[in-house]
Amino acid sequence: MPRSKFNAIEKLALINEFEASGLSNNAFEKAHGLGEKTVGRWQNRYQRDGLDGLREAKKNHHYSSIFKLQVIHAFLNGEGSAQKLATKYG
């Protein structure tokens, strides 16, 4: 079962609709029954990875200890919130 009720094309359509709507994130998300900050996460992923960033993952990712430490150091150095770093590092 997919984690999202929207496929990548539907997510992109909602991003485009949001950008054209002039509504705030909260108002748009409420009107479409989306969770808080969903559209923003989709926008960030689309900017970073294109349409592939909007697709559901087929399997869990496994990260090396070195990579995890890099992300932890970035967080502790104030390079961004946990959410921003998660988007940045994928």
Short mmCIF file of N, CA and C in Angstrom, two decimals:
data_model
loop_
_atom_site.label_atom_id
_atom_site.label_comp_id
_atom_site.label_asym_id
_atom_site.label_seq_id
_atom_site.Cartn_x
_atom_site.Cartn_y
_atom_site.Cartn_z
N MET A 1 0.85 -1.18 0.00
CA MET A 1 0.00 0.00 0.00
C MET A 1 0.89 1.24 0.00
N PRO A 2 0.61 2.21 -0.88
CA PRO A 2 1.43 3.42 -0.92
C PRO A 2 1.27 4.27 0.33
N ARG A 3 2.32 5.02 0.65
CA ARG A 3 2.28 5.89 1.82
C ARG A 3 1.48 7.16 1.53
N SER A 4 1.38 7.53 0.28
CA SER A 4 0.66 8.74 -0.10
C SER A 4 -0.51 8.36 -1.01
N LYS A 5 -1.58 9.11 -0.89
CA LYS A 5 -2.71 8.83 -1.78
C LYS A 5 -2.53 9.50 -3.14
N PHE A 6 -1.42 10.23 -3.32
CA PHE A 6 -1.14 10.92 -4.57
C PHE A 6 0.10 10.34 -5.24
N ASN A 7 0.04 10.17 -6.56
CA ASN A 7 1.24 9.75 -7.27
C ASN A 7 2.05 11.01 -7.64
N ALA A 8 3.19 10.83 -8.26
CA ALA A 8 4.09 11.94 -8.54
C ALA A 8 3.45 13.00 -9.44
N ILE A 9 2.70 12.58 -10.44
CA ILE A 9 2.06 13.51 -11.36
C ILE A 9 0.99 14.33 -10.63
N GLU A 10 0.23 13.69 -9.76
CA GLU A 10 -0.79 14.39 -8.99
C GLU A 10 -0.15 15.40 -8.02
N LYS A 11 0.96 15.00 -7.42
CA LYS A 11 1.68 15.93 -6.51
C LYS A 11 2.16 17.16 -7.28
N LEU A 12 2.72 16.94 -8.47
CA LEU A 12 3.18 18.06 -9.28
C LEU A 12 2.02 18.96 -9.67
N ALA A 13 0.89 18.38 -10.01
CA ALA A 13 -0.29 19.18 -10.35
C ALA A 13 -0.73 20.02 -9.16
N LEU A 14 -0.69 19.44 -7.95
CA LEU A 14 -1.06 20.20 -6.75
C LEU A 14 -0.05 21.31 -6.46
N ILE A 15 1.23 21.05 -6.69
CA ILE A 15 2.25 22.10 -6.52
C ILE A 15 1.95 23.27 -7.45
N ASN A 16 1.69 22.95 -8.72
CA ASN A 16 1.40 24.00 -9.71
C ASN A 16 0.12 24.75 -9.36
N GLU A 17 -0.89 24.01 -8.91
CA GLU A 17 -2.15 24.65 -8.51
C GLU A 17 -1.92 25.58 -7.32
N PHE A 18 -1.12 25.13 -6.35
CA PHE A 18 -0.82 25.96 -5.19
C PHE A 18 -0.11 27.24 -5.61
N GLU A 19 0.91 27.12 -6.44
CA GLU A 19 1.68 28.29 -6.86
C GLU A 19 0.83 29.29 -7.63
N ALA A 20 -0.17 28.81 -8.35
CA ALA A 20 -1.05 29.71 -9.11
C ALA A 20 -2.19 30.27 -8.26
N SER A 21 -2.45 29.64 -7.13
CA SER A 21 -3.63 30.00 -6.34
C SER A 21 -3.50 31.29 -5.55
N GLY A 22 -2.29 31.62 -5.12
CA GLY A 22 -2.13 32.80 -4.28
C GLY A 22 -2.54 32.57 -2.83
N LEU A 23 -2.91 31.35 -2.48
CA LEU A 23 -3.32 31.02 -1.11
C LEU A 23 -2.07 30.75 -0.26
N SER A 24 -2.26 30.86 1.04
CA SER A 24 -1.19 30.47 1.96
C SER A 24 -1.08 28.95 1.96
N ASN A 25 0.05 28.44 2.42
CA ASN A 25 0.22 26.99 2.53
C ASN A 25 -0.91 26.37 3.34
N ASN A 26 -1.18 26.96 4.51
CA ASN A 26 -2.21 26.41 5.40
C ASN A 26 -3.58 26.37 4.73
N ALA A 27 -3.97 27.45 4.09
CA ALA A 27 -5.28 27.52 3.45
C ALA A 27 -5.39 26.49 2.32
N PHE A 28 -4.34 26.40 1.52
CA PHE A 28 -4.36 25.45 0.40
C PHE A 28 -4.40 24.01 0.91
N GLU A 29 -3.58 23.71 1.91
CA GLU A 29 -3.53 22.36 2.44
C GLU A 29 -4.86 21.96 3.09
N LYS A 30 -5.48 22.89 3.80
CA LYS A 30 -6.80 22.61 4.40
C LYS A 30 -7.83 22.35 3.31
N ALA A 31 -7.83 23.17 2.27
CA ALA A 31 -8.81 23.03 1.20
C ALA A 31 -8.67 21.70 0.46
N HIS A 32 -7.46 21.12 0.46
CA HIS A 32 -7.23 19.87 -0.27
C HIS A 32 -7.03 18.67 0.65
N GLY A 33 -7.25 18.87 1.94
CA GLY A 33 -7.13 17.76 2.89
C GLY A 33 -5.71 17.24 3.04
N LEU A 34 -4.72 18.13 2.91
CA LEU A 34 -3.32 17.74 3.02
C LEU A 34 -2.81 18.04 4.42
N GLY A 35 -1.79 17.34 4.83
CA GLY A 35 -1.16 17.58 6.11
C GLY A 35 -0.37 18.89 6.12
N GLU A 36 -0.09 19.34 7.32
CA GLU A 36 0.67 20.58 7.49
C GLU A 36 2.06 20.45 6.86
N LYS A 37 2.46 21.44 6.12
CA LYS A 37 3.78 21.55 5.46
C LYS A 37 3.99 20.55 4.33
N THR A 38 2.95 19.86 3.91
CA THR A 38 3.08 18.86 2.84
C THR A 38 3.51 19.50 1.53
N VAL A 39 2.85 20.57 1.13
CA VAL A 39 3.16 21.20 -0.16
C VAL A 39 4.59 21.73 -0.16
N GLY A 40 5.03 22.30 0.95
CA GLY A 40 6.40 22.80 1.04
C GLY A 40 7.43 21.69 0.88
N ARG A 41 7.17 20.55 1.51
CA ARG A 41 8.09 19.40 1.37
C ARG A 41 8.11 18.92 -0.08
N TRP A 42 6.94 18.85 -0.69
CA TRP A 42 6.90 18.42 -2.09
C TRP A 42 7.65 19.40 -2.98
N GLN A 43 7.48 20.71 -2.74
CA GLN A 43 8.20 21.71 -3.54
C GLN A 43 9.70 21.54 -3.40
N ASN A 44 10.17 21.36 -2.18
CA ASN A 44 11.61 21.20 -1.94
C ASN A 44 12.15 19.96 -2.64
N ARG A 45 11.43 18.87 -2.54
CA ARG A 45 11.88 17.63 -3.18
C ARG A 45 11.87 17.77 -4.70
N TYR A 46 10.86 18.45 -5.23
CA TYR A 46 10.78 18.64 -6.68
C TYR A 46 11.93 19.52 -7.16
N GLN A 47 12.25 20.57 -6.42
CA GLN A 47 13.37 21.44 -6.79
C GLN A 47 14.70 20.69 -6.74
N ARG A 48 14.85 19.80 -5.75
CA ARG A 48 16.10 19.07 -5.59
C ARG A 48 16.25 17.94 -6.60
N ASP A 49 15.18 17.14 -6.81
CA ASP A 49 15.29 15.90 -7.59
C ASP A 49 14.37 15.81 -8.78
N GLY A 50 13.62 16.86 -9.06
CA GLY A 50 12.67 16.79 -10.17
C GLY A 50 11.53 15.84 -9.85
N LEU A 51 10.93 15.27 -10.87
CA LEU A 51 9.78 14.39 -10.68
C LEU A 51 10.12 13.17 -9.83
N ASP A 52 11.36 12.70 -9.90
CA ASP A 52 11.78 11.55 -9.08
C ASP A 52 11.65 11.85 -7.59
N GLY A 53 11.81 13.10 -7.21
CA GLY A 53 11.69 13.48 -5.81
C GLY A 53 10.27 13.35 -5.28
N LEU A 54 9.30 13.29 -6.18
CA LEU A 54 7.90 13.17 -5.78
C LEU A 54 7.39 11.73 -5.79
N ARG A 55 8.20 10.83 -6.31
CA ARG A 55 7.80 9.41 -6.36
C ARG A 55 7.96 8.76 -4.99
N GLU A 56 7.13 7.75 -4.74
CA GLU A 56 7.24 6.99 -3.49
C GLU A 56 8.47 6.09 -3.56
N ALA A 57 9.17 5.99 -2.45
CA ALA A 57 10.33 5.11 -2.37
C ALA A 57 9.87 3.66 -2.45
N LYS A 58 10.58 2.85 -3.19
CA LYS A 58 10.24 1.43 -3.32
C LYS A 58 10.77 0.63 -2.14
N LYS A 59 11.82 1.14 -1.50
CA LYS A 59 12.40 0.42 -0.37
C LYS A 59 13.04 1.45 0.57
N ASN A 60 13.36 1.00 1.77
CA ASN A 60 14.01 1.87 2.74
C ASN A 60 15.46 2.11 2.34
N HIS A 61 15.95 3.29 2.63
CA HIS A 61 17.35 3.62 2.37
C HIS A 61 18.18 3.30 3.60
N HIS A 62 19.40 2.87 3.36
CA HIS A 62 20.33 2.61 4.45
C HIS A 62 21.50 3.57 4.28
N TYR A 63 21.86 4.25 5.34
CA TYR A 63 22.90 5.27 5.29
C TYR A 63 24.10 4.84 6.12
N SER A 64 25.29 5.18 5.66
CA SER A 64 26.50 4.84 6.38
C SER A 64 26.62 5.68 7.65
N SER A 65 27.41 5.20 8.57
CA SER A 65 27.64 5.94 9.82
C SER A 65 28.31 7.28 9.54
N ILE A 66 29.20 7.32 8.58
CA ILE A 66 29.89 8.56 8.22
C ILE A 66 28.88 9.59 7.72
N PHE A 67 27.99 9.16 6.85
CA PHE A 67 26.97 10.07 6.33
C PHE A 67 26.09 10.61 7.45
N LYS A 68 25.67 9.71 8.35
CA LYS A 68 24.82 10.14 9.47
C LYS A 68 25.54 11.16 10.34
N LEU A 69 26.82 10.95 10.58
CA LEU A 69 27.60 11.91 11.39
C LEU A 69 27.71 13.26 10.69
N GLN A 70 27.85 13.26 9.37
CA GLN A 70 27.90 14.52 8.62
C GLN A 70 26.61 15.32 8.81
N VAL A 71 25.49 14.63 8.75
CA VAL A 71 24.20 15.29 8.90
C VAL A 71 24.03 15.79 10.34
N ILE A 72 24.44 14.99 11.30
CA ILE A 72 24.35 15.41 12.71
C ILE A 72 25.21 16.65 12.95
N HIS A 73 26.43 16.65 12.41
CA HIS A 73 27.30 17.82 12.57
C HIS A 73 26.70 19.05 11.90
N ALA A 74 26.09 18.88 10.75
CA ALA A 74 25.44 20.00 10.07
C ALA A 74 24.33 20.58 10.96
N PHE A 75 23.56 19.70 11.59
CA PHE A 75 22.49 20.16 12.47
C PHE A 75 23.06 20.89 13.68
N LEU A 76 24.07 20.32 14.31
CA LEU A 76 24.66 20.93 15.50
C LEU A 76 25.37 22.24 15.18
N ASN A 77 25.84 22.40 13.94
CA ASN A 77 26.48 23.64 13.52
C ASN A 77 25.47 24.70 13.08
N GLY A 78 24.20 24.38 13.21
CA GLY A 78 23.15 25.35 12.88
C GLY A 78 22.93 25.57 11.41
N GLU A 79 23.22 24.58 10.60
CA GLU A 79 23.07 24.72 9.14
C GLU A 79 21.62 24.59 8.68
N GLY A 80 20.72 24.29 9.59
CA GLY A 80 19.31 24.19 9.23
C GLY A 80 18.56 23.32 10.23
N SER A 81 17.25 23.36 10.11
CA SER A 81 16.40 22.52 10.96
C SER A 81 16.53 21.07 10.52
N ALA A 82 16.04 20.18 11.34
CA ALA A 82 16.06 18.76 10.98
C ALA A 82 15.35 18.53 9.65
N GLN A 83 14.19 19.20 9.45
CA GLN A 83 13.43 19.04 8.22
C GLN A 83 14.22 19.57 7.01
N LYS A 84 14.84 20.73 7.15
CA LYS A 84 15.62 21.31 6.04
C LYS A 84 16.80 20.41 5.68
N LEU A 85 17.48 19.88 6.70
CA LEU A 85 18.62 19.00 6.43
C LEU A 85 18.16 17.68 5.83
N ALA A 86 17.01 17.18 6.26
CA ALA A 86 16.47 15.94 5.68
C ALA A 86 16.20 16.14 4.20
N THR A 87 15.65 17.28 3.85
CA THR A 87 15.40 17.58 2.43
C THR A 87 16.71 17.76 1.68
N LYS A 88 17.64 18.49 2.27
CA LYS A 88 18.92 18.76 1.62
C LYS A 88 19.69 17.47 1.33
N TYR A 89 19.76 16.58 2.33
CA TYR A 89 20.55 15.38 2.20
C TYR A 89 19.76 14.17 1.67
N GLY A 90 18.49 14.37 1.46
CA GLY A 90 17.66 13.30 0.90
C GLY A 90 17.41 12.19 1.87
#
